[in-house]
Amino acid sequence: MSDQEPITTLLSAGRPLLSVEFFPPKSAESVDTLIDAAQRISACDPDFVSVTYGAGGSTRDLSATVSRRMKNEVGLNVMPHFTCVGSDRAELGDIIDEFYAEGYRNIMALRGDAPQGQTEFPVTKGGFKYASDLVAFIQQRYPNICMGVAGYPEKHPEATSLESDLDALKIKTDAGASFITTQLFFENDAYFDYVEKVRERGIDLPVVPGIMPVLALKQIKRITQLCQSELPRSLESKLSQVEDNPAAVREIGVQWASDQIAELLDRGAPGVHIYALNKAESAIQLINEARSRLA
Ligand SMILES: Cc1cc2nc3c(=O)[nH]c(=O)nc-3n(C[C@H](O)[C@H](O)[C@H](O)COP(=O)(O)OP(=O)(O)OC[C@H]3O[C@@H](n4cnc5c(N)ncnc54)[C@H](O)[C@@H]3O)c2cc1C
């Protein structure tokens, strides 16, 4: 089984990377549909894809199944996500050992969210409190694994200020991260201002913008409320006017994302990570447009 290419190696070529994020479906029956979407996206040759990690039980197992099928059947460079939720060090170590033995060389290292309704992150006995602890743990175990960590241009919801969140980011990157992927945002100024602040902190890692095309108004309202990213009024009003026409909503949402990506790439972003919501068509359109811009 050959080793996957570390994202740091890809980034060092100086070419902006185009990547796509998937989340595991709720049921095992839907995995085939997702693999089909990944097959179609793979025809656009994304530099890598990532697969989010659900907390506990069947969701966690499905994350692993999806990562494995995307790597082994579809032939993609896959970056699995890991969180500190519900596992102690020994369990996390076992999972990471397995993935390493299978050739994965990229991991997105996260803390994970508190369960809905709880405001404080419950630390598992023998587990980790912050993503930086997980980063340090993986770095010590496998120094050649390339680790991505999360950054929040509009501040992490629990952080008291952007400044304190940047202090936490510095700890996380110093622990051994290789790059930062941002939370979704809809105004590029949020990203460019954030990168400036990240640099002022002495963090010189690539900051990859995370872009989500709006595919449905209700869905994006729920997502932005959860992650506390701002949905600009102008975008929301355009979407509201065509709310009952899903194709028109999608067209506006994908066009907004496409305009964001064009500006980000023109102004030197090291790539774009597309939160594809498991939908192939919009991701394919965005990758193809970005590629022709970069050609
Ligand atoms: C790109 C991306 C991918 C994601 N993928 C997943 C996924 O697959 N599965 C999932 O469940 N969730 C995922 N999330 C959501 C993420 O788990 C949540 O946002 C979570 O609440 C924080 O995770 P973190 O890794 O940023 O945590 P941390 O970096 O640990 O930060 C959490 C909070 O603690 C603070 N903090 C951190 N370190 C310190 C410190 N040393 N001292 C004091 N305060 C500190 C931070 O400011 C922040 O408020 C993702 C988010 C992003 C942006």
GROMACS .gro file of C-alpha atoms and ligand atoms in nm:
model
  348
    1MET     CA    1   0.000   0.000   0.000
    2SER     CA    2   0.170   0.323  -0.107
    3ASP     CA    3   0.187   0.625   0.121
    4GLN     CA    4  -0.029   0.924   0.046
    5GLU     CA    5   0.136   1.252  -0.052
    6PRO     CA    6   0.175   1.494   0.242
    7ILE     CA    7  -0.010   1.820   0.175
    8THR     CA    8   0.304   2.011   0.280
    9THR     CA    9   0.483   1.856  -0.019
   10LEU     CA   10   0.201   1.967  -0.248
   11LEU     CA   11   0.199   2.316  -0.098
   12SER     CA   12   0.575   2.350  -0.133
   13ALA     CA   13   0.535   2.339  -0.512
   14GLY     CA   14   0.389   2.690  -0.478
   15ARG     CA   15   0.075   2.609  -0.677
   16PRO     CA   16  -0.260   2.685  -0.511
   17LEU     CA   17  -0.431   2.364  -0.399
   18LEU     CA   18  -0.795   2.284  -0.467
   19SER     CA   19  -0.955   2.048  -0.219
   20VAL     CA   20  -1.301   1.926  -0.123
   21GLU     CA   21  -1.451   1.833   0.213
   22PHE     CA   22  -1.705   1.555   0.261
   23PHE     CA   23  -1.896   1.447   0.568
   24PRO     CA   24  -2.000   1.087   0.637
   25PRO     CA   25  -2.369   1.021   0.571
   26LYS     CA   26  -2.600   0.923   0.856
   27SER     CA   27  -2.650   0.568   0.734
   28ALA     CA   28  -2.424   0.303   0.582
   29GLU     CA   29  -2.673   0.269   0.291
   30SER     CA   30  -2.594   0.624   0.176
   31VAL     CA   31  -2.218   0.568   0.156
   32ASP     CA   32  -2.246   0.442  -0.204
   33THR     CA   33  -2.413   0.768  -0.309
   34LEU     CA   34  -2.130   0.964  -0.152
   35ILE     CA   35  -1.865   0.748  -0.317
   36ASP     CA   36  -2.040   0.809  -0.647
   37ALA     CA   37  -2.016   1.188  -0.587
   38ALA     CA   38  -1.647   1.145  -0.499
   39GLN     CA   39  -1.590   0.948  -0.821
   40ARG     CA   40  -1.735   1.232  -1.026
   41ILE     CA   41  -1.536   1.496  -0.837
   42SER     CA   42  -1.216   1.291  -0.876
   43ALA     CA   43  -1.243   1.344  -1.253
   44CYS     CA   44  -1.154   1.712  -1.183
   45ASP     CA   45  -0.839   1.595  -1.006
   46PRO     CA   46  -0.867   1.774  -0.669
   47ASP     CA   47  -0.532   1.790  -0.487
   48PHE     CA   48  -0.686   1.619  -0.187
   49VAL     CA   49  -1.018   1.562  -0.016
   50SER     CA   50  -1.098   1.560   0.354
   51VAL     CA   51  -1.355   1.358   0.547
   52THR     CA   52  -1.503   1.497   0.867
   53TYR     CA   53  -1.513   1.300   1.189
   54GLY     CA   54  -1.835   1.243   1.377
   55ALA     CA   55  -1.843   1.200   1.749
   56GLY     CA   56  -1.871   0.841   1.868
   57GLY     CA   57  -2.031   0.520   1.751
   58SER     CA   58  -2.162   0.461   1.403
   59THR     CA   59  -2.077   0.812   1.275
   60ARG     CA   60  -1.714   0.759   1.368
   61ASP     CA   61  -1.705   0.422   1.195
   62LEU     CA   62  -1.867   0.572   0.887
   63SER     CA   63  -1.599   0.845   0.878
   64ALA     CA   64  -1.336   0.572   0.859
   65THR     CA   65  -1.532   0.373   0.598
   66VAL     CA   66  -1.573   0.680   0.378
   67SER     CA   67  -1.204   0.774   0.408
   68ARG     CA   68  -1.096   0.421   0.319
   69ARG     CA   69  -1.327   0.387   0.022
   70MET     CA   70  -1.228   0.728  -0.114
   71LYS     CA   71  -0.861   0.636  -0.083
   72ASN     CA   72  -0.872   0.273  -0.196
   73GLU     CA   73  -1.159   0.267  -0.447
   74VAL     CA   74  -1.160   0.622  -0.583
   75GLY     CA   75  -0.783   0.672  -0.554
   76LEU     CA   76  -0.800   1.013  -0.387
   77ASN     CA   77  -0.545   1.167  -0.152
   78VAL     CA   78  -0.760   1.167   0.164
   79MET     CA   79  -0.710   1.370   0.479
   80PRO     CA   80  -0.923   1.219   0.757
   81HIS     CA   81  -1.034   1.454   1.037
   82PHE     CA   82  -0.992   1.351   1.402
   83THR     CA   83  -1.137   1.510   1.711
   84CYS     CA   84  -1.076   1.472   2.084
   85VAL     CA   85  -1.445   1.392   2.145
   86GLY     CA   86  -1.517   1.074   2.334
   87SER     CA   87  -1.174   0.910   2.308
   88ASP     CA   88  -0.882   0.888   2.544
   89ARG     CA   89  -0.521   0.901   2.432
   90ALA     CA   90  -0.491   0.523   2.394
   91GLU     CA   91  -0.797   0.504   2.169
   92LEU     CA   92  -0.686   0.800   1.959
   93GLY     CA   93  -0.338   0.648   1.935
   94ASP     CA   94  -0.484   0.318   1.811
   95ILE     CA   95  -0.697   0.487   1.546
   96ILE     CA   96  -0.406   0.698   1.423
   97ASP     CA   97  -0.174   0.394   1.417
   98GLU     CA   98  -0.422   0.212   1.194
   99PHE     CA   99  -0.452   0.502   0.954
  100TYR     CA  100  -0.076   0.551   0.945
  101ALA     CA  101  -0.022   0.182   0.867
  102GLU     CA  102  -0.267   0.215   0.578
  103GLY     CA  103  -0.059   0.495   0.425
  104TYR     CA  104  -0.243   0.810   0.531
  105ARG     CA  105   0.002   1.097   0.580
  106ASN     CA  106  -0.239   1.388   0.638
  107ILE     CA  107  -0.467   1.449   0.934
  108MET     CA  108  -0.696   1.739   1.025
  109ALA     CA  109  -0.655   1.765   1.402
  110LEU     CA  110  -0.950   1.917   1.588
  111ARG     CA  111  -1.097   1.940   1.932
  112GLY     CA  112  -1.457   1.887   1.821
  113ASP     CA  113  -1.772   2.049   1.952
  114ALA     CA  114  -1.950   2.014   2.281
  115PRO     CA  115  -2.271   1.808   2.245
  116GLN     CA  116  -2.575   2.020   2.153
  117GLY     CA  117  -2.716   2.202   2.451
  118GLN     CA  118  -2.386   2.197   2.643
  119THR     CA  119  -2.176   2.512   2.650
  120GLU     CA  120  -1.856   2.361   2.783
  121PHE     CA  121  -1.647   2.102   2.600
  122PRO     CA  122  -1.653   1.780   2.805
  123VAL     CA  123  -1.300   1.645   2.826
  124THR     CA  124  -1.290   1.266   2.807
  125LYS     CA  125  -1.105   1.105   3.099
  126GLY     CA  126  -0.750   1.046   2.978
  127GLY     CA  127  -0.821   1.251   2.665
  128PHE     CA  128  -0.745   1.601   2.544
  129LYS     CA  129  -0.887   1.943   2.622
  130TYR     CA  130  -0.769   2.135   2.316
  131ALA     CA  131  -0.680   2.060   1.957
  132SER     CA  132  -0.324   2.172   2.038
  133ASP     CA  133  -0.294   1.872   2.275
  134LEU     CA  134  -0.397   1.637   1.994
  135VAL     CA  135  -0.154   1.805   1.753
  136ALA     CA  136   0.135   1.762   2.000
  137PHE     CA  137   0.036   1.398   2.058
  138ILE     CA  138   0.030   1.313   1.686
  139GLN     CA  139   0.347   1.511   1.619
  140GLN     CA  140   0.533   1.310   1.881
  141ARG     CA  141   0.398   0.977   1.757
  142TYR     CA  142   0.440   1.042   1.384
  143PRO     CA  143   0.661   1.344   1.311
  144ASN     CA  144   0.614   1.293   0.935
  145ILE     CA  145   0.235   1.324   0.940
  146CYS     CA  146   0.119   1.654   0.793
  147MET     CA  147  -0.142   1.817   1.015
  148GLY     CA  148  -0.403   2.075   0.932
  149VAL     CA  149  -0.575   2.274   1.206
  150ALA     CA  150  -0.884   2.497   1.208
  151GLY     CA  151  -0.875   2.877   1.204
  152TYR     CA  152  -1.167   3.114   1.256
  153PRO     CA  153  -1.164   3.446   1.066
  154GLU     CA  154  -1.476   3.553   1.256
  155LYS     CA  155  -1.352   3.404   1.587
  156HIS     CA  156  -1.436   3.067   1.735
  157PRO     CA  157  -1.781   3.091   1.901
  158GLU     CA  158  -1.644   3.006   2.247
  159ALA     CA  159  -1.348   3.245   2.234
  160THR     CA  160  -1.391   3.568   2.430
  161SER     CA  161  -1.210   3.767   2.158
  162LEU     CA  162  -1.037   3.720   1.825
  163GLU     CA  163  -0.712   3.804   2.005
  164SER     CA  164  -0.748   3.518   2.254
  165ASP     CA  165  -0.846   3.286   1.971
  166LEU     CA  166  -0.528   3.385   1.785
  167ASP     CA  167  -0.327   3.312   2.102
  168ALA     CA  168  -0.480   2.964   2.098
  169LEU     CA  169  -0.402   2.927   1.727
  170LYS     CA  170  -0.039   3.011   1.797
  171ILE     CA  171  -0.020   2.735   2.060
  172LYS     CA  172  -0.181   2.493   1.814
  173THR     CA  173   0.053   2.576   1.527
  174ASP     CA  174   0.363   2.571   1.752
  175ALA     CA  175   0.260   2.221   1.862
  176GLY     CA  176   0.329   2.093   1.510
  177ALA     CA  177   0.061   2.193   1.260
  178SER     CA  178   0.155   2.234   0.895
  179PHE     CA  179  -0.130   2.447   0.767
  180ILE     CA  180  -0.453   2.615   0.872
  181THR     CA  181  -0.791   2.571   0.706
  182THR     CA  182  -1.046   2.838   0.786
  183GLN     CA  183  -1.403   2.815   0.892
  184LEU     CA  184  -1.643   2.916   0.614
  185PHE     CA  185  -1.691   3.288   0.551
  186PHE     CA  186  -1.877   3.488   0.288
  187GLU     CA  187  -1.687   3.816   0.281
  188ASN     CA  188  -1.328   3.783   0.167
  189ASP     CA  189  -1.220   4.081   0.378
  190ALA     CA  190  -1.272   3.860   0.683
  191TYR     CA  191  -1.012   3.620   0.542
  192PHE     CA  192  -0.757   3.881   0.436
  193ASP     CA  193  -0.782   4.066   0.771
  194TYR     CA  194  -0.744   3.734   0.952
  195VAL     CA  195  -0.433   3.635   0.756
  196GLU     CA  196  -0.279   3.971   0.845
  197LYS     CA  197  -0.346   3.909   1.216
  198VAL     CA  198  -0.216   3.552   1.192
  199ARG     CA  199   0.107   3.685   1.041
  200GLU     CA  200   0.135   3.953   1.315
  201ARG     CA  201   0.133   3.663   1.563
  202GLY     CA  202   0.440   3.521   1.392
  203ILE     CA  203   0.250   3.231   1.237
  204ASP     CA  204   0.380   3.180   0.886
  205LEU     CA  205   0.188   2.865   0.788
  206PRO     CA  206  -0.038   2.860   0.480
  207VAL     CA  207  -0.392   2.973   0.567
  208VAL     CA  208  -0.627   2.793   0.328
  209PRO     CA  209  -0.969   2.959   0.295
  210GLY     CA  210  -1.271   2.732   0.342
  211ILE     CA  211  -1.557   2.819   0.107
  212MET     CA  212  -1.910   2.684   0.120
  213PRO     CA  213  -2.143   2.735  -0.175
  214VAL     CA  214  -2.497   2.805  -0.056
  215LEU     CA  215  -2.722   2.531  -0.188
  216ALA     CA  216  -3.033   2.597   0.022
  217LEU     CA  217  -3.133   2.897   0.234
  218LYS     CA  218  -3.266   2.715   0.540
  219GLN     CA  219  -2.958   2.493   0.547
  220ILE     CA  220  -2.712   2.780   0.532
  221LYS     CA  221  -2.899   2.973   0.800
  222ARG     CA  222  -2.867   2.672   1.029
  223ILE     CA  223  -2.499   2.624   0.950
  224THR     CA  224  -2.403   2.990   0.992
  225GLN     CA  225  -2.592   3.005   1.319
  226LEU     CA  226  -2.401   2.703   1.449
  227CYS     CA  227  -2.056   2.822   1.346
  228GLN     CA  228  -2.136   3.191   1.388
  229SER     CA  229  -2.014   3.294   1.046
  230GLU     CA  230  -2.194   3.595   0.908
  231LEU     CA  231  -2.433   3.551   0.617
  232PRO     CA  232  -2.412   3.892   0.444
  233ARG     CA  233  -2.743   4.077   0.419
  234SER     CA  234  -2.703   4.131   0.046
  235LEU     CA  235  -2.658   3.757  -0.013
  236GLU     CA  236  -2.941   3.662   0.220
  237SER     CA  237  -3.176   3.907   0.052
  238LYS     CA  238  -3.094   3.775  -0.298
  239LEU     CA  239  -3.151   3.420  -0.175
  240SER     CA  240  -3.475   3.509   0.003
  241GLN     CA  241  -3.622   3.651  -0.316
  242VAL     CA  242  -3.594   3.311  -0.488
  243GLU     CA  243  -3.631   3.091  -0.182
  244ASP     CA  244  -3.903   2.876  -0.342
  245ASN     CA  245  -3.691   2.803  -0.647
  246PRO     CA  246  -3.411   2.563  -0.542
  247ALA     CA  247  -3.228   2.592  -0.876
  248ALA     CA  248  -3.220   2.972  -0.853
  249VAL     CA  249  -3.098   2.958  -0.490
  250ARG     CA  250  -2.824   2.722  -0.593
  251GLU     CA  251  -2.723   2.939  -0.887
  252ILE     CA  252  -2.689   3.248  -0.667
  253GLY     CA  253  -2.504   3.055  -0.397
  254VAL     CA  254  -2.256   2.893  -0.633
  255GLN     CA  255  -2.197   3.221  -0.817
  256TRP     CA  256  -2.119   3.393  -0.485
  257ALA     CA  257  -1.870   3.117  -0.397
  258SER     CA  258  -1.719   3.134  -0.744
  259ASP     CA  259  -1.665   3.512  -0.712
  260GLN     CA  260  -1.509   3.462  -0.368
  261ILE     CA  261  -1.273   3.195  -0.502
  262ALA     CA  262  -1.170   3.408  -0.800
  263GLU     CA  263  -1.069   3.697  -0.574
  264LEU     CA  264  -0.898   3.471  -0.319
  265LEU     CA  265  -0.684   3.307  -0.586
  266ASP     CA  266  -0.610   3.637  -0.762
  267ARG     CA  267  -0.489   3.780  -0.432
  268GLY     CA  268  -0.258   3.490  -0.355
  269ALA     CA  269  -0.448   3.246  -0.131
  270PRO     CA  270  -0.254   2.916  -0.111
  271GLY     CA  271  -0.557   2.724  -0.232
  272VAL     CA  272  -0.926   2.683  -0.161
  273HIS     CA  273  -1.096   2.414   0.045
  274ILE     CA  274  -1.453   2.364  -0.076
  275TYR     CA  275  -1.715   2.261   0.178
  276ALA     CA  276  -1.908   2.072  -0.088
  277LEU     CA  277  -2.198   1.951   0.131
  278ASN     CA  278  -2.151   1.614  -0.042
  279LYS     CA  279  -2.286   1.751  -0.371
  280ALA     CA  280  -2.077   1.683  -0.679
  281GLU     CA  281  -2.218   1.932  -0.934
  282SER     CA  282  -2.142   2.256  -0.749
  283ALA     CA  283  -1.797   2.131  -0.640
  284ILE     CA  284  -1.712   2.030  -0.998
  285GLN     CA  285  -1.822   2.368  -1.129
  286LEU     CA  286  -1.614   2.555  -0.868
  287ILE     CA  287  -1.303   2.341  -0.922
  288ASN     CA  288  -1.323   2.374  -1.300
  289GLU     CA  289  -1.368   2.751  -1.283
  290ALA     CA  290  -1.080   2.782  -1.037
  291ARG     CA  291  -0.855   2.565  -1.255
  292SER     CA  292  -0.919   2.772  -1.563
  293ARG     CA  293  -0.839   3.085  -1.360
  294LEU     CA  294  -0.509   2.933  -1.249
  295ALA     CA  295  -0.415   2.804  -1.595
  296LIG     C1  296  -1.175   2.328   0.880
  296LIG     C2  297  -1.262   2.273   0.991
  296LIG     C3  298  -1.289   2.136   0.996
  296LIG     C4  299  -1.369   2.083   1.100
  296LIG     N1  300  -1.395   1.949   1.102
  296LIG     C5  301  -1.466   1.895   1.204
  296LIG     C6  302  -1.488   1.754   1.214
  296LIG     O1  303  -1.445   1.678   1.128
  296LIG     N2  304  -1.560   1.705   1.318
  296LIG     C7  305  -1.609   1.789   1.415
  296LIG     O2  306  -1.671   1.740   1.510
  296LIG     N3  307  -1.589   1.924   1.411
  296LIG     C8  308  -1.518   1.978   1.308
  296LIG     N4  309  -1.497   2.114   1.303
  296LIG     C9  310  -1.554   2.199   1.408
  296LIG    C10  311  -1.459   2.209   1.531
  296LIG     O3  312  -1.446   2.083   1.591
  296LIG    C11  313  -1.519   2.310   1.627
  296LIG     O4  314  -1.513   2.439   1.574
  296LIG    C12  315  -1.466   2.304   1.770
  296LIG     O5  316  -1.554   2.377   1.853
  296LIG    C13  317  -1.327   2.363   1.789
  296LIG     O6  318  -1.230   2.284   1.735
  296LIG     P1  319  -1.079   2.336   1.725
  296LIG     O7  320  -1.001   2.225   1.672
  296LIG     O8  321  -1.073   2.465   1.653
  296LIG     O9  322  -1.048   2.358   1.881
  296LIG     P2  323  -0.937   2.437   1.962
  296LIG    O10  324  -0.829   2.487   1.874
  296LIG    O11  325  -0.898   2.351   2.076
  296LIG    O12  326  -1.019   2.563   2.013
  296LIG    C14  327  -1.139   2.548   2.087
  296LIG    C15  328  -1.163   2.670   2.174
  296LIG    O13  329  -1.069   2.672   2.281
  296LIG    C16  330  -0.987   2.788   2.277
  296LIG     N5  331  -0.850   2.742   2.308
  296LIG    C17  332  -0.776   2.657   2.235
  296LIG     N6  333  -0.658   2.632   2.295
  296LIG    C18  334  -0.659   2.703   2.409
  296LIG    C19  335  -0.567   2.718   2.517
  296LIG     N7  336  -0.449   2.654   2.517
  296LIG     N8  337  -0.601   2.800   2.620
  296LIG    C20  338  -0.723   2.863   2.621
  296LIG     N9  339  -0.813   2.852   2.522
  296LIG    C21  340  -0.782   2.774   2.418
  296LIG    C22  341  -1.002   2.844   2.136
  296LIG    O14  342  -0.984   2.985   2.134
  296LIG    C23  343  -1.143   2.804   2.101
  296LIG    O15  344  -1.235   2.894   2.152
  296LIG    C24  345  -1.421   2.171   1.201
  296LIG    C25  346  -1.395   2.309   1.192
  296LIG    C26  347  -1.318   2.360   1.089
  296LIG    C27  348  -1.293   2.509   1.082
   0.00000   0.00000   0.00000
